mmCIF file of C-alpha atoms in Angstrom:
data_model
loop_
_atom_site.group_PDB
_atom_site.id
_atom_site.type_symbol
_atom_site.label_atom_id
_atom_site.label_comp_id
_atom_site.label_asym_id
_atom_site.label_seq_id
_atom_site.Cartn_x
_atom_site.Cartn_y
_atom_site.Cartn_z
ATOM 1 C CA MET W 74 -0.098 -0.021 0.226
ATOM 2 C CA SER W 75 0.975 4.006 -0.289
ATOM 3 C CA ASP W 76 -0.486 7.779 0.035
ATOM 4 C CA ASP W 77 -1.233 9.707 -2.732
ATOM 5 C CA ARG W 78 2.929 10.606 -2.347
ATOM 6 C CA GLY W 79 3.387 7.170 -3.546
ATOM 7 C CA VAL W 80 5.359 7.069 0.191
ATOM 8 C CA SER W 81 4.586 3.067 0.970
ATOM 9 C CA LYS W 82 2.214 2.351 3.811
ATOM 10 C CA VAL W 83 2.584 -0.430 6.682
ATOM 11 C CA PRO W 84 -0.663 -1.401 7.726
ATOM 12 C CA THR W 85 -0.426 -1.310 11.400
ATOM 13 C CA ARG W 86 -2.247 -3.608 14.172
ATOM 14 C CA SER W 87 -4.846 -2.314 16.009
ATOM 15 C CA LYS W 88 -4.209 -1.475 19.508
ATOM 16 C CA LYS W 89 -7.611 -2.680 21.169
ATOM 17 C CA PRO W 90 -6.613 -6.157 22.096
ATOM 18 C CA SER W 91 -9.501 -8.563 20.243
ATOM 19 C CA PRO W 92 -12.467 -9.962 22.870
ATOM 20 C CA ARG W 93 -10.966 -13.207 22.725
ATOM 21 C CA ARG W 94 -7.687 -12.071 24.448
ATOM 22 C CA LEU W 95 -9.596 -9.613 26.909
ATOM 23 C CA SER W 96 -11.534 -12.621 28.164
ATOM 24 C CA ARG W 97 -8.418 -14.597 28.699
ATOM 25 C CA ASP W 98 -6.436 -11.993 30.212
ATOM 26 C CA PHE W 99 -9.343 -11.112 32.832
ATOM 27 C CA ALA W 100 -9.768 -15.393 33.296
ATOM 28 C CA VAL W 101 -6.566 -14.941 34.104
ATOM 29 C CA ARG W 102 -6.694 -12.549 36.641
ATOM 30 C CA GLY W 103 -10.050 -14.039 38.289
ATOM 31 C CA VAL W 104 -7.843 -18.174 38.696
ATOM 32 C CA PHE W 105 -5.171 -15.916 39.787
ATOM 33 C CA GLN W 106 -7.641 -14.297 42.796
ATOM 34 C CA TRP W 107 -8.823 -17.734 42.958
ATOM 35 C CA LEU W 108 -5.454 -18.788 43.856
ATOM 36 C CA MET W 109 -4.912 -16.147 46.515
ATOM 37 C CA ASN W 110 -8.389 -15.730 48.349
ATOM 38 C CA HIS W 111 -10.240 -18.610 46.815
ATOM 39 C CA ASN W 112 -13.301 -16.148 46.321
ATOM 40 C CA ALA W 113 -15.815 -18.228 44.678
ATOM 41 C CA PRO W 114 -16.390 -18.107 40.963
ATOM 42 C CA ALA W 115 -19.424 -16.144 40.999
ATOM 43 C CA LEU W 116 -18.564 -13.936 43.054
ATOM 44 C CA ILE W 117 -15.158 -13.501 40.549
ATOM 45 C CA ASP W 118 -17.022 -13.452 37.569
ATOM 46 C CA ALA W 119 -19.077 -10.078 38.948
ATOM 47 C CA GLN W 120 -16.485 -8.308 40.259
ATOM 48 C CA SER W 121 -14.355 -8.851 36.525
ATOM 49 C CA ARG W 122 -17.732 -7.055 35.104
ATOM 50 C CA ASP W 123 -17.528 -4.064 37.090
ATOM 51 C CA GLN W 124 -13.928 -3.455 35.703
ATOM 52 C CA PRO W 125 -13.033 -1.453 32.564
ATOM 53 C CA GLN W 126 -13.256 -3.055 29.164
ATOM 54 C CA PHE W 127 -14.707 -5.928 30.155
ATOM 55 C CA ASN W 128 -17.710 -4.463 28.520
ATOM 56 C CA ARG W 129 -15.559 -5.611 25.198
ATOM 57 C CA VAL W 130 -14.829 -9.326 26.430
ATOM 58 C CA ASP W 131 -15.812 -12.600 24.640
ATOM 59 C CA VAL W 132 -18.388 -13.453 27.683
ATOM 60 C CA ASP W 133 -18.979 -17.103 26.999
ATOM 61 C CA HIS W 134 -15.352 -18.078 26.214
ATOM 62 C CA PHE W 135 -14.761 -15.926 29.534
ATOM 63 C CA LYS W 136 -17.188 -17.853 31.439
ATOM 64 C CA SER W 137 -15.552 -21.232 30.199
ATOM 65 C CA LEU W 138 -12.048 -20.143 30.999
ATOM 66 C CA LEU W 139 -12.872 -19.333 34.420
ATOM 67 C CA TYR W 140 -15.293 -21.618 35.287
ATOM 68 C CA ASP W 141 -13.475 -24.289 34.231
ATOM 69 C CA SER W 142 -10.449 -23.654 34.507
ATOM 70 C CA ILE W 143 -11.407 -23.291 38.621
ATOM 71 C CA ALA W 144 -13.699 -26.672 38.133
ATOM 72 C CA GLN W 145 -11.566 -28.877 36.315
ATOM 73 C CA TYR W 146 -8.235 -27.648 39.282
ATOM 74 C CA GLU W 147 -7.020 -31.482 39.872
ATOM 75 C CA GLN W 148 -7.286 -32.398 36.304
ATOM 76 C CA LEU W 149 -5.580 -29.694 34.470
ATOM 77 C CA SER W 150 -2.825 -29.679 37.489
ATOM 78 C CA GLY W 151 -2.360 -33.364 36.758
ATOM 79 C CA LEU W 152 -2.013 -33.169 33.238
ATOM 80 C CA MET W 153 1.107 -30.559 33.537
ATOM 81 C CA THR W 154 2.259 -31.732 36.686
ATOM 82 C CA PRO W 155 4.294 -34.183 34.715
ATOM 83 C CA PHE W 156 6.570 -31.171 32.821
ATOM 84 C CA LEU W 157 6.880 -28.892 35.833
ATOM 85 C CA ASP W 158 10.310 -28.703 37.392
ATOM 86 C CA ARG W 159 8.794 -28.322 40.683
ATOM 87 C CA ALA W 160 6.225 -28.651 42.922
ATOM 88 C CA GLN W 161 3.162 -26.800 41.512
ATOM 89 C CA GLU W 162 2.691 -24.993 44.916
ATOM 90 C CA GLN W 163 5.867 -23.665 44.392
ATOM 91 C CA ILE W 164 5.150 -21.659 40.762
ATOM 92 C CA SER W 165 4.087 -18.028 41.315
ATOM 93 C CA TYR W 166 0.425 -17.488 41.613
ATOM 94 C CA VAL W 167 0.472 -15.889 38.304
ATOM 95 C CA GLU W 168 2.395 -18.626 36.468
ATOM 96 C CA GLN W 169 -0.235 -21.032 37.230
ATOM 97 C CA ALA W 170 -3.445 -18.551 36.437
ATOM 98 C CA ILE W 171 -2.015 -18.754 33.556
ATOM 99 C CA LEU W 172 -0.780 -22.053 33.005
ATOM 100 C CA LEU W 173 -4.345 -23.333 34.388
ATOM 101 C CA VAL W 174 -6.245 -21.526 32.195
ATOM 102 C CA GLY W 175 -3.771 -22.193 28.598
ATOM 103 C CA VAL W 176 -4.056 -26.506 29.761
ATOM 104 C CA CYS W 177 -7.833 -25.783 29.995
ATOM 105 C CA GLU W 178 -8.734 -24.215 26.628
ATOM 106 C CA LEU W 179 -6.172 -26.368 24.857
ATOM 107 C CA LYS W 180 -8.858 -29.260 26.717
ATOM 108 C CA ASN W 181 -11.602 -27.596 25.578
ATOM 109 C CA HIS W 182 -11.383 -25.456 23.080
ATOM 110 C CA ILE W 183 -10.493 -27.082 20.060
ATOM 111 C CA SER W 184 -11.429 -24.968 17.915
ATOM 112 C CA VAL W 185 -8.705 -22.859 19.082
ATOM 113 C CA PRO W 186 -5.609 -23.661 17.334
ATOM 114 C CA TYR W 187 -2.690 -24.769 20.038
ATOM 115 C CA ARG W 188 -0.017 -22.003 18.817
ATOM 116 C CA VAL W 189 -2.998 -19.480 19.053
ATOM 117 C CA VAL W 190 -3.474 -20.702 22.879
ATOM 118 C CA ILE W 191 0.506 -21.110 23.491
ATOM 119 C CA ASN W 192 0.784 -17.386 21.957
ATOM 120 C CA GLU W 193 -1.688 -15.430 24.007
ATOM 121 C CA ALA W 194 -0.366 -17.192 27.162
ATOM 122 C CA LEU W 195 3.232 -16.107 26.613
ATOM 123 C CA ASP W 196 1.635 -12.368 25.792
ATOM 124 C CA LEU W 197 -0.487 -13.281 29.823
ATOM 125 C CA GLN W 198 3.263 -13.899 31.355
ATOM 126 C CA LYS W 199 4.423 -11.363 29.552
ATOM 127 C CA LYS W 200 2.843 -8.812 30.799
ATOM 128 C CA TYR W 201 1.608 -10.377 33.920
ATOM 129 C CA GLY W 202 4.645 -12.787 35.273
ATOM 130 C CA SER W 203 8.351 -12.712 36.130
ATOM 131 C CA ASP W 204 10.817 -10.810 32.710
ATOM 132 C CA GLU W 205 11.833 -15.583 32.284
ATOM 133 C CA GLY W 206 8.753 -16.955 33.183
ATOM 134 C CA PHE W 207 7.777 -17.272 29.234
ATOM 135 C CA ARG W 208 10.263 -19.878 28.320
ATOM 136 C CA TYR W 209 8.646 -21.710 31.323
ATOM 137 C CA ILE W 210 5.198 -21.437 30.276
ATOM 138 C CA ASN W 211 6.297 -21.805 26.730
ATOM 139 C CA GLY W 212 7.705 -25.451 27.821
ATOM 140 C CA VAL W 213 4.845 -27.047 29.910
ATOM 141 C CA LEU W 214 2.273 -25.817 27.516
ATOM 142 C CA ASP W 215 4.032 -27.324 24.184
ATOM 143 C CA HIS W 216 4.211 -30.678 26.251
ATOM 144 C CA VAL W 217 0.282 -29.988 26.963
ATOM 145 C CA ALA W 218 -0.584 -29.607 23.485
ATOM 146 C CA ALA W 219 1.447 -32.749 22.447
ATOM 147 C CA ILE W 220 -0.530 -34.441 24.304
ATOM 148 C CA LEU W 221 -4.439 -32.875 23.852
ATOM 149 C CA ARG W 222 -3.664 -32.442 20.607
ATOM 150 C CA LYS W 223 -1.863 -35.617 19.463
ATOM 151 C CA LEU W 224 -2.991 -34.690 15.566
ATOM 152 C CA GLU W 225 -2.562 -30.740 15.216
ATOM 153 C CA TYR W 226 0.652 -30.872 16.711
ATOM 154 C CA ARG W 227 1.981 -33.490 14.383
ATOM 155 C CA GLN W 228 0.641 -31.756 11.730
ATOM 156 C CA THR W 229 2.421 -28.477 12.938
ATOM 157 C CA LEU W 230 5.810 -30.344 13.246
ATOM 158 C CA ASP W 231 5.530 -31.631 9.457
ATOM 159 C CA THR W 232 5.372 -28.470 7.908
#
């Protein structure tokens, strides 16, 4: 693309996060709150809805990630435990929340490509977590994806 003077213009990406991205962000914050305080998911849900930008969230995706991450905590933890280098309780709450939401999305939202799930988790880690935590999140979610999304995972390796 170029303007009327012939100068090339590079299309810019919207600064506004997508509704799905916002739903993941709010879900991670909600799971973090649950890990810290063990608040009821319905209370976390209600408090989230009062936050700025919530009106742009994909509400169904948010609710699924929040409620399922909490309700399926034991199962999701079991899926990631073999790939942790320490007890889950020794992982920061931020990283635990990102991992739980990521594993939940890998398990329950097959329509979302596993690479998208991992990339979104990495963006959240960079936003909320430690500087080097993204490597850990990437490694764990990549291993879980190889189990939960065997066919999709193999297909991406072949390309």
